[in-house]
PDB file of C-alpha atoms in Angstrom:
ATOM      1  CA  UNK X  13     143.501  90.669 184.938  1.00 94.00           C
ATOM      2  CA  UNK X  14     142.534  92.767 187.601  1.00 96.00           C
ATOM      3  CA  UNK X  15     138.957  92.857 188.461  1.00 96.00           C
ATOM      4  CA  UNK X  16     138.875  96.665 188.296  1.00 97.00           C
ATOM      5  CA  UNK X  17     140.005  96.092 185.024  1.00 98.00           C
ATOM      6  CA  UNK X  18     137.026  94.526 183.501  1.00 97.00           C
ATOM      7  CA  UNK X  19     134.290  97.195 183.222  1.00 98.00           C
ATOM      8  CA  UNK X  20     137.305  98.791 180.957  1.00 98.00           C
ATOM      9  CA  UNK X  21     137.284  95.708 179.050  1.00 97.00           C
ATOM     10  CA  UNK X  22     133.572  95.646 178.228  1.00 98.00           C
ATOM     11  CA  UNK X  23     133.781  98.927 177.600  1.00 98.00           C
ATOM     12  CA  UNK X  24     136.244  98.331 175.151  1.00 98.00           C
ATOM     13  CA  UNK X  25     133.873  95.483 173.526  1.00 98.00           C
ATOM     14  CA  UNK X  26     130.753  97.674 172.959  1.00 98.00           C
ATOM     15  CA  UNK X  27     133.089 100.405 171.985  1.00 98.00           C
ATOM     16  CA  UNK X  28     134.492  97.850 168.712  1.00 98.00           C
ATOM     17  CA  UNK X  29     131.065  96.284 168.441  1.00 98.00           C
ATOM     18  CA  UNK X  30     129.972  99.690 167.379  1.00 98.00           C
ATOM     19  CA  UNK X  31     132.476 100.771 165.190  1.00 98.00           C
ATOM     20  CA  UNK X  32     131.740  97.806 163.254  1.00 98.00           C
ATOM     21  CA  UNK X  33     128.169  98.438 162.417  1.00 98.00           C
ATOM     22  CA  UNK X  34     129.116 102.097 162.007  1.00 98.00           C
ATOM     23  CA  UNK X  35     131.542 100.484 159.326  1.00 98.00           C
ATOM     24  CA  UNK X  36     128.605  98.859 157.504  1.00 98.00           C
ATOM     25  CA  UNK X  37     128.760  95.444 158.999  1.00 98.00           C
ATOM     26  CA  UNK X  38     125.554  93.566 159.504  1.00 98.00           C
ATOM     27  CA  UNK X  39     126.892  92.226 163.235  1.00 98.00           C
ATOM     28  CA  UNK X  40     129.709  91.013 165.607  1.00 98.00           C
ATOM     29  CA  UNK X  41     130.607  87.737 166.415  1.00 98.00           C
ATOM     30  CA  UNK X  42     132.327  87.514 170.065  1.00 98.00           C
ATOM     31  CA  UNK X  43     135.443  85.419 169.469  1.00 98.00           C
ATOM     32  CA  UNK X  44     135.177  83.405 173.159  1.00 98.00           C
ATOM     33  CA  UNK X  45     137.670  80.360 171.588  1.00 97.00           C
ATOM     34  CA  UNK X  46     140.560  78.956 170.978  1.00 95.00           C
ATOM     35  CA  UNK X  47     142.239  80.555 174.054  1.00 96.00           C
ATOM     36  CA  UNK X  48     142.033  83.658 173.906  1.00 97.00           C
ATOM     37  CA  UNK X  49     140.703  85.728 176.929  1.00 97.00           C
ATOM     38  CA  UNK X  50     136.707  84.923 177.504  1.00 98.00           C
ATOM     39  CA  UNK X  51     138.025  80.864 176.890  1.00 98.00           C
ATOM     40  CA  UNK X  52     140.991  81.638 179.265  1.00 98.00           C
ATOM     41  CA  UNK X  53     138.519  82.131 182.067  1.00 98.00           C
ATOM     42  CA  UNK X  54     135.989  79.885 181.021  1.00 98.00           C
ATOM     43  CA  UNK X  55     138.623  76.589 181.657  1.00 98.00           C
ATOM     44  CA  UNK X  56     140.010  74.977 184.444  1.00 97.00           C
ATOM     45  CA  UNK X  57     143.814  74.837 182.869  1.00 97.00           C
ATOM     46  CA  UNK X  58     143.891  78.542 182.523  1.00 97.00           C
ATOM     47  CA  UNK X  59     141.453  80.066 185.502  1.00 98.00           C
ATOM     48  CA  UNK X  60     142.995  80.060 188.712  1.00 98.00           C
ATOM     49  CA  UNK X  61     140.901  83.052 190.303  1.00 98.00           C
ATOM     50  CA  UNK X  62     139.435  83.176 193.180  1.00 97.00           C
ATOM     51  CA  UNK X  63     136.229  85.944 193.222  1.00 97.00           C
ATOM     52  CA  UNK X  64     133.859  86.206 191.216  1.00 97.00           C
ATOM     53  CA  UNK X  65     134.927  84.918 188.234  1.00 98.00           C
ATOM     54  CA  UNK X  66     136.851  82.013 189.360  1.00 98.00           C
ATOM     55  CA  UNK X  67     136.184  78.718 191.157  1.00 98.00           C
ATOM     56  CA  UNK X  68     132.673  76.974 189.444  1.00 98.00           C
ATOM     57  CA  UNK X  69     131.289  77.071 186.816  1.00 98.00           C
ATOM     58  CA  UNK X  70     128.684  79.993 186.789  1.00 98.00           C
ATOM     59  CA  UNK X  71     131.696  82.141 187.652  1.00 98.00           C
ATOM     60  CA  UNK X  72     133.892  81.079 185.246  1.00 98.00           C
ATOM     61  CA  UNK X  73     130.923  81.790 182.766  1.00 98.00           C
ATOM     62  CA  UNK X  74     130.402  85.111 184.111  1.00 98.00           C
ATOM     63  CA  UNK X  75     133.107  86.902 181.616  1.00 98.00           C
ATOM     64  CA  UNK X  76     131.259  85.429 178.523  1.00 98.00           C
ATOM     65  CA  UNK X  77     127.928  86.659 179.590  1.00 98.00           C
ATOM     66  CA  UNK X  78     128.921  90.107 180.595  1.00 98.00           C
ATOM     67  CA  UNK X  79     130.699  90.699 177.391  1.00 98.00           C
ATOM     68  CA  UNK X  80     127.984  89.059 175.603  1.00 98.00           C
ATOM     69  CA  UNK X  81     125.420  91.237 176.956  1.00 98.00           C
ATOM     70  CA  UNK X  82     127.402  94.412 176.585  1.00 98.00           C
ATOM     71  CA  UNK X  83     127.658  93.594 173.086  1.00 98.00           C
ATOM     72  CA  UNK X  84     123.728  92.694 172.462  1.00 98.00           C
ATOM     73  CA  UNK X  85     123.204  96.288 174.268  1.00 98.00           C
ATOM     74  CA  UNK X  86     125.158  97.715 172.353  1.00 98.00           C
ATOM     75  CA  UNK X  87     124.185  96.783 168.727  1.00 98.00           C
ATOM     76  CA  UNK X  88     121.282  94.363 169.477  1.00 98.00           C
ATOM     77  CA  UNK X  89     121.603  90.620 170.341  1.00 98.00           C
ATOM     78  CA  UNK X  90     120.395  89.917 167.097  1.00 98.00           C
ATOM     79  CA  UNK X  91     123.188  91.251 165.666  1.00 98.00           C
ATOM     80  CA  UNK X  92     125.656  89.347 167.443  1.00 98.00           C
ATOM     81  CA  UNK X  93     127.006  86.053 168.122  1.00 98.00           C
ATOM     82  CA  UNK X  94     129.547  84.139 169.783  1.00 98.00           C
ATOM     83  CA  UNK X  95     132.040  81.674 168.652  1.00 98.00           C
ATOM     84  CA  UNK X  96     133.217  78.886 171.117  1.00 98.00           C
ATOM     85  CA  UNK X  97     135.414  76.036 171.032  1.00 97.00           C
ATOM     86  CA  UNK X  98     134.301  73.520 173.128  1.00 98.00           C
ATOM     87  CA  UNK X  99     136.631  69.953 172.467  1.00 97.00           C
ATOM     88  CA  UNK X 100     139.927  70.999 171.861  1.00 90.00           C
ATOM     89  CA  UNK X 101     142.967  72.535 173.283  1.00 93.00           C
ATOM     90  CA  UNK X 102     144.667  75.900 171.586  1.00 91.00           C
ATOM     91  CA  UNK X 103     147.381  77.913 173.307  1.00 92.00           C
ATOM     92  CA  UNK X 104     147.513  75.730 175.837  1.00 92.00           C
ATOM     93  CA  UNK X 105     144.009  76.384 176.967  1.00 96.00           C
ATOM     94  CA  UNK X 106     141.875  73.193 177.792  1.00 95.00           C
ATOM     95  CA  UNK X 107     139.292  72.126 180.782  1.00 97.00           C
ATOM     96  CA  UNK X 108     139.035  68.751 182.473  1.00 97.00           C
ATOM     97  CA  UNK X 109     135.656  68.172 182.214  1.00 97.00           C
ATOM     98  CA  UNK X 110     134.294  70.690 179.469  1.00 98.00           C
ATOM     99  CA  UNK X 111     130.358  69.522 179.021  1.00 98.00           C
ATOM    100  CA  UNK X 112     129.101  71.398 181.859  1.00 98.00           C
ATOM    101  CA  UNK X 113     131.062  73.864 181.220  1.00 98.00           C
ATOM    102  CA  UNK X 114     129.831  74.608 177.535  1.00 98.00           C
ATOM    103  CA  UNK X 115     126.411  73.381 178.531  1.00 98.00           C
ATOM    104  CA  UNK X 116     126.306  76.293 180.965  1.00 98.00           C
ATOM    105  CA  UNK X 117     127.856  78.553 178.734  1.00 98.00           C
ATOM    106  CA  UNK X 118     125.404  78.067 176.096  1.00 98.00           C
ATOM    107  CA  UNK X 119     122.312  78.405 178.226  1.00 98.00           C
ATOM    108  CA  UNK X 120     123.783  81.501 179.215  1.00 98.00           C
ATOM    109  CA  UNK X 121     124.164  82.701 175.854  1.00 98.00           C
ATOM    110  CA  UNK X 122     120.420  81.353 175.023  1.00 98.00           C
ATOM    111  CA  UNK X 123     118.829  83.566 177.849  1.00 98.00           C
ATOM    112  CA  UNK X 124     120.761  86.692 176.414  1.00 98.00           C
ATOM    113  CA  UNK X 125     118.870  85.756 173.134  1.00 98.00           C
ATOM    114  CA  UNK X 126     122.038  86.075 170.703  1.00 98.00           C
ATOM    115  CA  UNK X 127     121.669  85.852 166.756  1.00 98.00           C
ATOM    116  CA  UNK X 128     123.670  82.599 166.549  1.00 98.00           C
ATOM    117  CA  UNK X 129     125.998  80.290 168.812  1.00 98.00           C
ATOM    118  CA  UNK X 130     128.935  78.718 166.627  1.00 98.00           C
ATOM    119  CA  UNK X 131     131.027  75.636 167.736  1.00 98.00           C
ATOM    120  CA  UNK X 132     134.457  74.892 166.060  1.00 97.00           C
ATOM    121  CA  UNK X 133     135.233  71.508 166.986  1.00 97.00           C
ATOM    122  CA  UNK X 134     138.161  69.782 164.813  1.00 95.00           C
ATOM    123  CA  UNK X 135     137.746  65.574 165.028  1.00 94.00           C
ATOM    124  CA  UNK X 136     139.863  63.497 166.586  1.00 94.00           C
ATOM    125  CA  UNK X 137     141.296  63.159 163.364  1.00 93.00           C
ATOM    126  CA  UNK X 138     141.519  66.964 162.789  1.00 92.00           C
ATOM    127  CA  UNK X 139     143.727  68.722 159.440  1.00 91.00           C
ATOM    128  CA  UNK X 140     144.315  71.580 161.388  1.00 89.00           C
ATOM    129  CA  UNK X 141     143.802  71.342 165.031  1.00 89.00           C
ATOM    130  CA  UNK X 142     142.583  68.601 166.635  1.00 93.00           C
ATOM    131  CA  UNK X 143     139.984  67.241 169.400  1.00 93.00           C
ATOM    132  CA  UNK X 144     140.759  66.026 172.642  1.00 93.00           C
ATOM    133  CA  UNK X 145     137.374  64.554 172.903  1.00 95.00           C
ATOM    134  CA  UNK X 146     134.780  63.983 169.866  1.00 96.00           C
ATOM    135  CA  UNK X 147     132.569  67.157 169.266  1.00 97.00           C
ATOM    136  CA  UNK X 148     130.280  68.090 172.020  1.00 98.00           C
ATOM    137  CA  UNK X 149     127.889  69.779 169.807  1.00 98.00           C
ATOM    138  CA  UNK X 150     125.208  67.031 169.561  1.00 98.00           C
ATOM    139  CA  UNK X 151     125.229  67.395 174.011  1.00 98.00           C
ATOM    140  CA  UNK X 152     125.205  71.135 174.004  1.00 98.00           C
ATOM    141  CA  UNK X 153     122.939  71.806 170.935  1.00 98.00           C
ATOM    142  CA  UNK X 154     119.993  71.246 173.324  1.00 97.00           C
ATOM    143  CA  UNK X 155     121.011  74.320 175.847  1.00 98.00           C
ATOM    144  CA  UNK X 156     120.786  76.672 173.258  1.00 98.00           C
ATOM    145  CA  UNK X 157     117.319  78.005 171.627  1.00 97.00           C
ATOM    146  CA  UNK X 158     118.614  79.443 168.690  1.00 98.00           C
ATOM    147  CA  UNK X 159     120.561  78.643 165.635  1.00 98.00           C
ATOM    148  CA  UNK X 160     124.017  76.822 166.114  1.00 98.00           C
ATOM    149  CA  UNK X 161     126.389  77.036 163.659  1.00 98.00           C
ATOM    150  CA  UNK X 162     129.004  74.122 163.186  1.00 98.00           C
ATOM    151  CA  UNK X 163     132.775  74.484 161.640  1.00 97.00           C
ATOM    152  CA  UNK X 164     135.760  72.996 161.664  1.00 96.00           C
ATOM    153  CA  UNK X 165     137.132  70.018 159.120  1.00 95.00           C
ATOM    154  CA  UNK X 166     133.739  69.469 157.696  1.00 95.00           C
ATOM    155  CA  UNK X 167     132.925  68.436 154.187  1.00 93.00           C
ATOM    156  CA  UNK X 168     129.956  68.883 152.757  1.00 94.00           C
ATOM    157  CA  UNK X 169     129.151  65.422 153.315  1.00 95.00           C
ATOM    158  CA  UNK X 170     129.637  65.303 156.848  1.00 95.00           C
ATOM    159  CA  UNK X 171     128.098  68.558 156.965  1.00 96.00           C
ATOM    160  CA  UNK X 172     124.803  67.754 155.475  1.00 96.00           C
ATOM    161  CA  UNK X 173     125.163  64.878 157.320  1.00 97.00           C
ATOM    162  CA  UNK X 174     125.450  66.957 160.638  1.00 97.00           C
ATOM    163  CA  UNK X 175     122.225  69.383 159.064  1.00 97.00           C
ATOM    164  CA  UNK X 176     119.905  66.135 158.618  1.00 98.00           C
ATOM    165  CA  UNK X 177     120.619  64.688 162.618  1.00 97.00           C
ATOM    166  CA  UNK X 178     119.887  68.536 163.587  1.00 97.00           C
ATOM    167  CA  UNK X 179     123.124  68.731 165.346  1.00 97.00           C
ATOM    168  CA  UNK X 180     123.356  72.031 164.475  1.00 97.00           C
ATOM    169  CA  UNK X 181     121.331  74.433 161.882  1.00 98.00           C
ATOM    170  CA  UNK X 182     123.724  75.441 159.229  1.00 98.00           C
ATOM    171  CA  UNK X 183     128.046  75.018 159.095  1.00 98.00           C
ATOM    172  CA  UNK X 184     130.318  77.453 158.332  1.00 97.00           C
ATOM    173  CA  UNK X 185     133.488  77.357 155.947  1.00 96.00           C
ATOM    174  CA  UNK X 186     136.699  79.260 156.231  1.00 93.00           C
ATOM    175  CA  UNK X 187     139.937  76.998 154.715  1.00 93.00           C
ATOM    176  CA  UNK X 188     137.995  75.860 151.602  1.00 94.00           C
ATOM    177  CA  UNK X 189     137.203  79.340 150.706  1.00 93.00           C
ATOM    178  CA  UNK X 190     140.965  80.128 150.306  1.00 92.00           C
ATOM    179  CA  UNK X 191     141.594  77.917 147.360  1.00 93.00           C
ATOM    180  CA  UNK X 192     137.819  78.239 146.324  1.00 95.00           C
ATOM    181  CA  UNK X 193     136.407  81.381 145.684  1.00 93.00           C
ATOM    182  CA  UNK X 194     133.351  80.147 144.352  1.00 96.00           C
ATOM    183  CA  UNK X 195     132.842  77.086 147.044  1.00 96.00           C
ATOM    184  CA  UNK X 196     129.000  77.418 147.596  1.00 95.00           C
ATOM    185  CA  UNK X 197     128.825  77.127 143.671  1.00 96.00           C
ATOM    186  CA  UNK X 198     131.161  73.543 143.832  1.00 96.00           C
ATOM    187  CA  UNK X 199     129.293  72.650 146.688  1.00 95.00           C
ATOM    188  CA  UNK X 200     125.512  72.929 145.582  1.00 94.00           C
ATOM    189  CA  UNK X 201     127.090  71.299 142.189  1.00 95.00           C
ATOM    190  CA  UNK X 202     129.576  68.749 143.615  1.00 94.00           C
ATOM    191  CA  UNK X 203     132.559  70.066 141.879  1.00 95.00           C
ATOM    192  CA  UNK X 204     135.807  68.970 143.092  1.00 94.00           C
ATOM    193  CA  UNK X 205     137.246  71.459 145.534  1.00 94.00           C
ATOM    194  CA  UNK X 206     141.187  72.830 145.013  1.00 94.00           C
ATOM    195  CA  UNK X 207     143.813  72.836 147.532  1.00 92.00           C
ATOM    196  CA  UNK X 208     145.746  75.697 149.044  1.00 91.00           C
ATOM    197  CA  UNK X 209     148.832  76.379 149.638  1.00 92.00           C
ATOM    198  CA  UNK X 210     149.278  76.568 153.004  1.00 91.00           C
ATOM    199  CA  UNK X 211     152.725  78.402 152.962  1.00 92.00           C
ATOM    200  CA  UNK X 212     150.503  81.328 151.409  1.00 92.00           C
ATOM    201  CA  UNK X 213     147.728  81.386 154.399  1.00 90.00           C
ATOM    202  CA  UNK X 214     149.394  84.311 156.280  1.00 87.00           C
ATOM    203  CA  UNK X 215     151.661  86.366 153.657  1.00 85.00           C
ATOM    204  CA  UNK X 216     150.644  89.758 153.068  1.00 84.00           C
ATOM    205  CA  UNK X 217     150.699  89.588 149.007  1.00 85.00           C
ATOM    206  CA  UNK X 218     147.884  88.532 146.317  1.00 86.00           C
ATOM    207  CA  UNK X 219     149.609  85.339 145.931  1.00 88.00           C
ATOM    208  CA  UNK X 220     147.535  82.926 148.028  1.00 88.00           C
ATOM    209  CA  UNK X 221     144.785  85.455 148.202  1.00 83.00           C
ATOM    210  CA  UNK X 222     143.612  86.470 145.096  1.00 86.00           C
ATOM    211  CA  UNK X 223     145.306  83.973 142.601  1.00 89.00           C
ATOM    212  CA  UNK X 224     143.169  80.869 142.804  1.00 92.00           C
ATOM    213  CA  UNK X 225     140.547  80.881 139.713  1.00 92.00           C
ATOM    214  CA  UNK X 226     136.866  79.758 139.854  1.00 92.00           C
ATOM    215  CA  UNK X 227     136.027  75.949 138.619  1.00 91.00           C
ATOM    216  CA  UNK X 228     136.289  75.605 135.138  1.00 84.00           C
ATOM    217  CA  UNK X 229     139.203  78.401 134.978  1.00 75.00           C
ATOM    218  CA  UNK X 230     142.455  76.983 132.579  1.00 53.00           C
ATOM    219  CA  UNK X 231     144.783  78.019 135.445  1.00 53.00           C
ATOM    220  CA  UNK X 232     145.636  79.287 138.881  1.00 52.00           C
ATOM    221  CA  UNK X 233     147.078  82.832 138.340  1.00 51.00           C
ATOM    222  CA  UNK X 234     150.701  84.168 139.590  1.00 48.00           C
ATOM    223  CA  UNK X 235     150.866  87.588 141.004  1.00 44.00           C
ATOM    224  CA  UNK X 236     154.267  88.741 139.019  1.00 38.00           C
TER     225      UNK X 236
END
């Protein structure tokens, strides 16, 4: 990306940011993970640049807070919030040494004043994705004043036990929700949870979408 390039792409943030609470949407979340472009220049494996958003770390973090801000100007930082993912490695996208660089990231994000910071770190151990280090949330939840949200390959053991060690203020679900339409229910009542079919996740039919029944439902329905 040329640099000339980027007040197009910010423009192009605030512009989506408020199309989406023009759409009825309560806020944005900033999708700055899994190696995609802010994460591309926030890591060493995939920022080789050279000005101002190259080189150290508070210019590698530059991106992030730009687009961040342009976003909390345009709709209101408490409307939005940014998703990072600090321990692992996705499209190739990794750093050497990725504390500092998150640390930094999030105090950046905490000066803006942002509605949330969320962290998806997979374990070592990970179903879909996996850590090259352990999660880093515990070290960066200090460098952020607000809430932090936690996700990835959490159950709602390990989540509550993540809540009561205030490692992070609430944790999000996405892949249980698939199989589970009614997972807070199951959760607050310790139902068993169902498991998808993971051959369904990105077809464009009801079947893996709209088929899986609530607990206590005879049977899992079959689009025809």
């Amino acid at each position: 990306m040329r640099r000339d390039e980027i007040p197009g792409i910010l423009t192009d943030f605030r512009t989506a940011a408020r199309n989406a609470i023009e759409a009825g949407f309560d806020g944005v979340q900033l999708h700055a993970s899994n190696g995609y472009l802010i994460d591309q220049f926030l890591r060493d494996s995939a920022n080789f640049r050279d000005d101002a958003y190259g080189g150290p770390i508070a210019n590698r973090v530059r991106l992030l807070r730009e687009v961040t801000q342009a976003l909390a100007d345009a709709v209101g930082a408490d409307r939005t919030g940014v998703r990072l993912s600090p321990n692992g490695e996705t499209q190739g996208v990794r750093d050497s040494d990725p504390l500092p660089v998150f640390i930094a990231a999030a105090e950046a994000l905490s000066s803006i004043g942002i509605a949330h910071l969320e962290l998806r770190e997979p374990p070592l151990d990970g179903t879909f994705g996996v850590g090259y280090l352990p999660p880093l949330a515990p070290l960066i939840r200090p460098a952020f004043k607000g809430p932090v949200l936690l996700n990835s390959d959490f159950s709602a053991a390990r989540a509550q036990a993540d809540l009561d060690a205030g490692i992070g203020d609430a944790v999000t679900f996405g892949r249980p929700f698939i199989a589970n339409p009614d997972l807070p229910r199951r959760i607050a009542e310790g139902l068993p949870l169902a498991a998808d079919d993971r051959a369904t996740w990105f077809t464009q039919g009801a079947d893996g979408y709209l088929d899986y029944p609530p607990a206590g439902a005879s049977a899992r329905l079959r689009s025809a």
